[in-house]
mmCIF file of C-alpha atoms in Angstrom:
data_model
loop_
_atom_site.group_PDB
_atom_site.id
_atom_site.type_symbol
_atom_site.label_atom_id
_atom_site.label_comp_id
_atom_site.label_asym_id
_atom_site.label_seq_id
_atom_site.Cartn_x
_atom_site.Cartn_y
_atom_site.Cartn_z
ATOM 1 C CA GLY A 219 65.838 98.949 -23.424
ATOM 2 C CA ALA A 220 65.413 96.978 -20.221
ATOM 3 C CA VAL A 221 67.425 93.778 -20.022
ATOM 4 C CA VAL A 222 66.511 90.611 -18.176
ATOM 5 C CA SER A 223 68.937 87.729 -17.883
ATOM 6 C CA GLN A 224 68.379 84.120 -16.957
ATOM 7 C CA HIS A 225 70.851 81.564 -15.752
ATOM 8 C CA PRO A 226 71.465 78.874 -16.757
ATOM 9 C CA SER A 227 70.327 78.916 -20.377
ATOM 10 C CA ARG A 228 70.289 75.129 -20.506
ATOM 11 C CA VAL A 229 70.364 72.505 -17.791
ATOM 12 C CA ILE A 230 70.174 68.744 -17.800
ATOM 13 C CA CYS A 231 69.515 67.015 -14.531
ATOM 14 C CA LYS A 232 68.674 63.576 -13.278
ATOM 15 C CA SER A 233 65.202 62.673 -12.118
ATOM 16 C CA GLY A 234 64.740 63.405 -8.413
ATOM 17 C CA THR A 235 67.219 66.256 -8.195
ATOM 18 C CA SER A 236 66.425 69.945 -7.790
ATOM 19 C CA VAL A 237 67.303 72.732 -10.189
ATOM 20 C CA LYS A 238 67.487 76.460 -9.518
ATOM 21 C CA ILE A 239 66.934 79.034 -12.242
ATOM 22 C CA GLU A 240 67.859 82.667 -11.705
ATOM 23 C CA CYS A 241 66.175 85.669 -13.258
ATOM 24 C CA ARG A 242 67.787 89.088 -13.001
ATOM 25 C CA SER A 243 66.729 92.529 -14.156
ATOM 26 C CA LEU A 244 70.023 94.145 -15.118
ATOM 27 C CA ASP A 245 69.225 97.814 -15.504
ATOM 28 C CA PHE A 246 65.966 98.442 -13.710
ATOM 29 C CA GLN A 247 64.174 97.551 -10.514
ATOM 30 C CA ALA A 248 61.507 94.931 -11.057
ATOM 31 C CA THR A 249 58.598 95.344 -8.706
ATOM 32 C CA THR A 250 57.001 92.229 -10.156
ATOM 33 C CA MET A 251 58.458 89.160 -11.785
ATOM 34 C CA PHE A 252 56.571 86.451 -13.601
ATOM 35 C CA TRP A 253 57.494 82.838 -14.311
ATOM 36 C CA TYR A 254 56.184 81.052 -17.394
ATOM 37 C CA ARG A 255 56.547 77.609 -18.861
ATOM 38 C CA GLN A 256 56.350 76.896 -22.562
ATOM 39 C CA PHE A 257 56.016 73.523 -24.245
ATOM 40 C CA PRO A 258 56.953 73.140 -27.927
ATOM 41 C CA LYS A 259 54.617 74.986 -30.266
ATOM 42 C CA GLN A 260 52.405 76.042 -27.382
ATOM 43 C CA SER A 261 51.749 79.356 -25.712
ATOM 44 C CA LEU A 262 53.477 80.637 -22.629
ATOM 45 C CA MET A 263 51.667 79.445 -19.536
ATOM 46 C CA LEU A 264 51.905 81.679 -16.499
ATOM 47 C CA MET A 265 53.048 79.707 -13.482
ATOM 48 C CA ALA A 266 53.328 82.367 -10.813
ATOM 49 C CA THR A 267 53.629 86.047 -10.062
ATOM 50 C CA SER A 268 56.059 87.304 -7.473
ATOM 51 C CA ASN A 269 56.524 90.659 -5.845
ATOM 52 C CA GLU A 270 59.714 91.561 -4.033
ATOM 53 C CA GLY A 271 59.610 90.565 -0.392
ATOM 54 C CA SER A 272 56.317 88.740 -0.499
ATOM 55 C CA LYS A 273 55.122 85.247 -1.276
ATOM 56 C CA ALA A 274 54.517 84.306 -4.874
ATOM 57 C CA THR A 275 50.998 83.894 -6.201
ATOM 58 C CA TYR A 276 50.663 80.630 -8.074
ATOM 59 C CA GLU A 277 48.289 79.896 -10.907
ATOM 60 C CA GLN A 278 45.729 77.164 -10.586
ATOM 61 C CA GLY A 279 47.260 73.757 -11.105
ATOM 62 C CA VAL A 280 50.826 74.827 -10.334
ATOM 63 C CA GLU A 281 52.253 73.072 -7.283
ATOM 64 C CA LYS A 282 53.832 75.642 -5.014
ATOM 65 C CA ASP A 283 55.844 73.006 -3.162
ATOM 66 C CA LYS A 284 57.338 71.760 -6.397
ATOM 67 C CA PHE A 285 58.086 75.120 -7.980
ATOM 68 C CA LEU A 286 59.614 77.262 -5.260
ATOM 69 C CA ILE A 287 59.866 80.938 -6.080
ATOM 70 C CA ASN A 288 61.926 83.442 -4.171
ATOM 71 C CA HIS A 289 61.963 87.145 -4.989
ATOM 72 C CA ALA A 290 64.643 88.323 -2.617
ATOM 73 C CA SER A 291 65.391 91.696 -4.166
ATOM 74 C CA LEU A 292 64.141 94.109 -6.789
ATOM 75 C CA THR A 293 66.546 92.626 -9.301
ATOM 76 C CA LEU A 294 66.522 88.893 -8.586
ATOM 77 C CA SER A 295 63.955 86.126 -8.559
ATOM 78 C CA THR A 296 64.688 82.407 -8.472
ATOM 79 C CA LEU A 297 62.633 79.392 -9.464
ATOM 80 C CA THR A 298 63.609 76.060 -7.965
ATOM 81 C CA VAL A 299 62.159 72.929 -9.505
ATOM 82 C CA THR A 300 62.270 70.413 -6.683
ATOM 83 C CA SER A 301 62.468 66.669 -7.201
ATOM 84 C CA ALA A 302 62.356 67.152 -10.946
ATOM 85 C CA HIS A 303 60.824 64.501 -13.179
ATOM 86 C CA PRO A 304 60.918 64.065 -16.957
ATOM 87 C CA GLU A 305 57.483 65.685 -17.294
ATOM 88 C CA ASP A 306 58.982 68.878 -15.849
ATOM 89 C CA SER A 307 61.204 69.158 -18.917
ATOM 90 C CA SER A 308 60.236 72.399 -20.577
ATOM 91 C CA PHE A 309 61.312 75.911 -21.503
ATOM 92 C CA TYR A 310 61.068 78.193 -18.470
ATOM 93 C CA ILE A 311 60.922 81.920 -19.068
ATOM 94 C CA CYS A 312 60.837 84.759 -16.591
ATOM 95 C CA SER A 313 59.740 88.317 -17.148
ATOM 96 C CA ALA A 314 60.079 91.459 -15.117
ATOM 97 C CA SER A 315 57.985 94.555 -14.844
ATOM 98 C CA GLY A 316 59.026 97.902 -13.450
ATOM 99 C CA GLY A 317 55.480 98.957 -12.756
ATOM 100 C CA ASP A 318 54.322 99.917 -16.232
ATOM 101 C CA TYR A 319 52.502 97.672 -18.649
ATOM 102 C CA GLU A 320 55.539 96.266 -20.391
ATOM 103 C CA GLN A 321 57.005 92.945 -19.414
ATOM 104 C CA TYR A 322 60.641 92.362 -20.260
ATOM 105 C CA PHE A 323 61.394 88.730 -20.858
ATOM 106 C CA GLY A 324 64.514 86.776 -20.161
ATOM 107 C CA PRO A 325 66.059 84.527 -22.825
ATOM 108 C CA GLY A 326 64.626 81.398 -21.220
ATOM 109 C CA THR A 327 66.044 78.247 -19.645
ATOM 110 C CA ARG A 328 65.752 74.872 -21.332
ATOM 111 C CA LEU A 329 65.350 72.200 -18.646
ATOM 112 C CA THR A 330 65.777 68.551 -19.542
ATOM 113 C CA VAL A 331 65.187 65.951 -16.857
ATOM 114 C CA THR A 332 66.566 62.513 -17.643
ATOM 115 C CA SER B 151 37.211 80.599 -19.422
ATOM 116 C CA GLN B 152 39.264 83.156 -21.307
ATOM 117 C CA LYS B 153 40.430 81.984 -24.672
ATOM 118 C CA ILE B 154 42.826 83.498 -27.169
ATOM 119 C CA GLU B 155 43.076 82.235 -30.721
ATOM 120 C CA GLN B 156 45.787 82.912 -33.226
ATOM 121 C CA ASN B 157 46.171 81.244 -36.600
ATOM 122 C CA SER B 158 48.029 78.060 -35.872
ATOM 123 C CA GLU B 159 49.150 77.635 -39.442
ATOM 124 C CA ALA B 160 52.271 79.401 -40.546
ATOM 125 C CA LEU B 161 51.891 82.498 -42.669
ATOM 126 C CA ASN B 162 54.146 82.556 -45.718
ATOM 127 C CA ILE B 163 54.549 85.794 -47.641
ATOM 128 C CA GLN B 164 56.898 87.363 -50.143
ATOM 129 C CA GLU B 165 59.374 90.005 -49.123
ATOM 130 C CA GLY B 166 57.951 93.500 -49.487
ATOM 131 C CA LYS B 167 54.349 92.450 -48.930
ATOM 132 C CA THR B 168 52.258 93.266 -45.874
ATOM 133 C CA ALA B 169 51.813 90.507 -43.329
ATOM 134 C CA THR B 170 48.569 90.490 -41.368
ATOM 135 C CA LEU B 171 48.184 88.347 -38.270
ATOM 136 C CA THR B 172 44.963 87.865 -36.331
ATOM 137 C CA CYS B 173 44.243 87.513 -32.638
ATOM 138 C CA ASN B 174 40.725 86.709 -31.463
ATOM 139 C CA TYR B 175 39.628 86.359 -27.877
ATOM 140 C CA THR B 176 36.509 85.384 -25.961
ATOM 141 C CA ASN B 177 35.058 85.773 -22.521
ATOM 142 C CA TYR B 178 37.038 88.756 -21.438
ATOM 143 C CA SER B 179 37.267 92.518 -21.764
ATOM 144 C CA PRO B 180 40.962 93.345 -21.484
ATOM 145 C CA ALA B 181 42.169 96.793 -20.562
ATOM 146 C CA TYR B 182 44.945 96.372 -23.111
ATOM 147 C CA LEU B 183 46.460 93.924 -25.557
ATOM 148 C CA GLN B 184 50.113 93.381 -26.408
ATOM 149 C CA TRP B 185 52.037 91.861 -29.279
ATOM 150 C CA TYR B 186 55.361 90.108 -28.871
ATOM 151 C CA ARG B 187 57.891 88.551 -31.195
ATOM 152 C CA GLN B 188 59.523 85.257 -30.280
ATOM 153 C CA ASP B 189 62.430 83.647 -32.084
ATOM 154 C CA PRO B 190 63.139 79.909 -31.664
ATOM 155 C CA GLY B 191 64.624 79.085 -28.278
ATOM 156 C CA ARG B 192 64.382 82.676 -27.079
ATOM 157 C CA GLY B 193 62.140 84.685 -24.797
ATOM 158 C CA PRO B 194 59.475 86.981 -26.266
ATOM 159 C CA VAL B 195 60.325 90.559 -27.148
ATOM 160 C CA PHE B 196 57.736 93.282 -26.598
ATOM 161 C CA LEU B 197 56.562 95.059 -29.757
ATOM 162 C CA LEU B 198 53.413 97.070 -29.176
ATOM 163 C CA LEU B 199 50.699 97.695 -26.614
ATOM 164 C CA ILE B 200 47.247 98.970 -27.477
ATOM 165 C CA ARG B 201 44.672 100.022 -24.922
ATOM 166 C CA GLU B 202 40.961 99.288 -25.008
ATOM 167 C CA ASN B 203 40.123 102.883 -25.899
ATOM 168 C CA GLU B 204 42.574 102.956 -28.828
ATOM 169 C CA LYS B 205 41.618 101.782 -32.292
ATOM 170 C CA GLU B 206 45.049 101.750 -33.870
ATOM 171 C CA LYS B 207 48.704 102.018 -32.906
ATOM 172 C CA ARG B 208 51.738 102.333 -35.141
ATOM 173 C CA LYS B 209 55.453 101.867 -34.645
ATOM 174 C CA GLU B 210 57.707 102.100 -37.679
ATOM 175 C CA ARG B 211 56.564 99.282 -40.014
ATOM 176 C CA LEU B 212 54.194 97.816 -37.456
ATOM 177 C CA LYS B 213 50.511 98.580 -37.044
ATOM 178 C CA VAL B 214 48.072 97.121 -34.547
ATOM 179 C CA THR B 215 44.305 97.521 -34.495
ATOM 180 C CA PHE B 216 42.015 96.655 -31.621
ATOM 181 C CA ASP B 217 38.282 96.087 -32.061
ATOM 182 C CA THR B 218 36.718 95.452 -28.664
ATOM 183 C CA THR B 219 33.314 94.812 -30.257
ATOM 184 C CA LEU B 220 34.647 92.053 -32.489
ATOM 185 C CA LYS B 221 37.100 91.018 -29.746
ATOM 186 C CA GLN B 222 39.861 91.010 -32.292
ATOM 187 C CA SER B 223 43.264 92.533 -32.869
ATOM 188 C CA LEU B 224 45.081 92.646 -36.174
ATOM 189 C CA PHE B 225 48.856 92.974 -36.392
ATOM 190 C CA HIS B 226 50.352 94.264 -39.634
ATOM 191 C CA ILE B 227 53.958 94.335 -40.797
ATOM 192 C CA THR B 228 54.376 96.459 -43.895
ATOM 193 C CA ALA B 229 57.246 96.091 -46.360
ATOM 194 C CA SER B 230 58.075 92.765 -44.757
ATOM 195 C CA GLN B 231 61.646 91.482 -44.718
ATOM 196 C CA PRO B 232 63.109 87.994 -44.213
ATOM 197 C CA ALA B 233 64.378 89.254 -40.842
ATOM 198 C CA ASP B 234 60.740 89.610 -39.757
ATOM 199 C CA SER B 235 60.396 85.815 -39.845
ATOM 200 C CA ALA B 236 59.499 84.719 -36.319
ATOM 201 C CA THR B 237 56.538 83.690 -34.194
ATOM 202 C CA TYR B 238 54.273 86.524 -33.124
ATOM 203 C CA LEU B 239 52.298 86.254 -29.908
ATOM 204 C CA CYS B 240 49.373 88.284 -28.731
ATOM 205 C CA ALA B 241 48.708 88.672 -25.037
ATOM 206 C CA LEU B 242 45.798 90.039 -23.032
ATOM 207 C CA ASP B 243 45.826 91.610 -19.636
ATOM 208 C CA ILE B 244 43.362 89.580 -17.576
ATOM 209 C CA GLU B 245 43.312 91.414 -14.276
ATOM 210 C CA GLY B 246 42.194 94.853 -15.187
ATOM 211 C CA GLY B 247 45.564 96.448 -15.724
ATOM 212 C CA TYR B 248 47.641 94.611 -13.145
ATOM 213 C CA ASN B 249 49.894 93.265 -15.850
ATOM 214 C CA LYS B 250 48.889 89.625 -15.575
ATOM 215 C CA LEU B 251 48.939 88.354 -19.130
ATOM 216 C CA ILE B 252 47.461 85.385 -20.940
ATOM 217 C CA PHE B 253 49.168 84.515 -24.220
ATOM 218 C CA GLY B 254 47.976 83.083 -27.484
ATOM 219 C CA ALA B 255 49.908 80.186 -29.007
ATOM 220 C CA GLY B 256 51.373 82.457 -31.644
ATOM 221 C CA THR B 257 51.485 82.543 -35.423
ATOM 222 C CA ARG B 258 54.698 81.717 -37.226
ATOM 223 C CA LEU B 259 55.535 84.139 -39.999
ATOM 224 C CA ALA B 260 57.949 83.229 -42.779
ATOM 225 C CA VAL B 261 58.989 85.994 -45.180
ATOM 226 C CA HIS B 262 60.578 84.671 -48.344
ATOM 227 C CA PRO B 263 63.052 86.653 -50.481
#
């Protein structure tokens, strides 16, 4: 099956710094990638949708200047959390779609901001 | 606004029994509905997709039903095993087939030996 990787799996950073999370589709070309955030015991919340070579579409309430998304190629998307604060601590998950209805999820990145 | 409800309480069943999980939604008519499995600290794994014109879908020990009149999907695991213990999420497409999904909070299933 299709494999999506995320890096890093865990990151701890100080308040005010920026953190970049990578999402890669390893064995297929992802026309669309999605970024989600999940708080404990809650559902995945879609943050943004990105298509290769174009600007990401952000969901209502998600600050585009804080969560920078770059989808530079058909196999790589990055999410940068800028000027991170403790309330940004969460589990960030990406998914990739090759054009059909299935989304293939990465293993997630646990971000802790101290 | 669209709303998806899954039983928030954990479902505990004995090994070998059939587990049935419920997903109810309001204020939308999705083109399809998906079920995912999520283990602690991991990303979701796709299990099954059922389209609005399908009543039932099966895959090995899994069965999904989709009642667009009741706005409900049921997810069944037959002959359940302890390895089936996980959180199961349902997700609806909310943009008419453009693969933008909204997820329920999930139901945690625990299968006891």
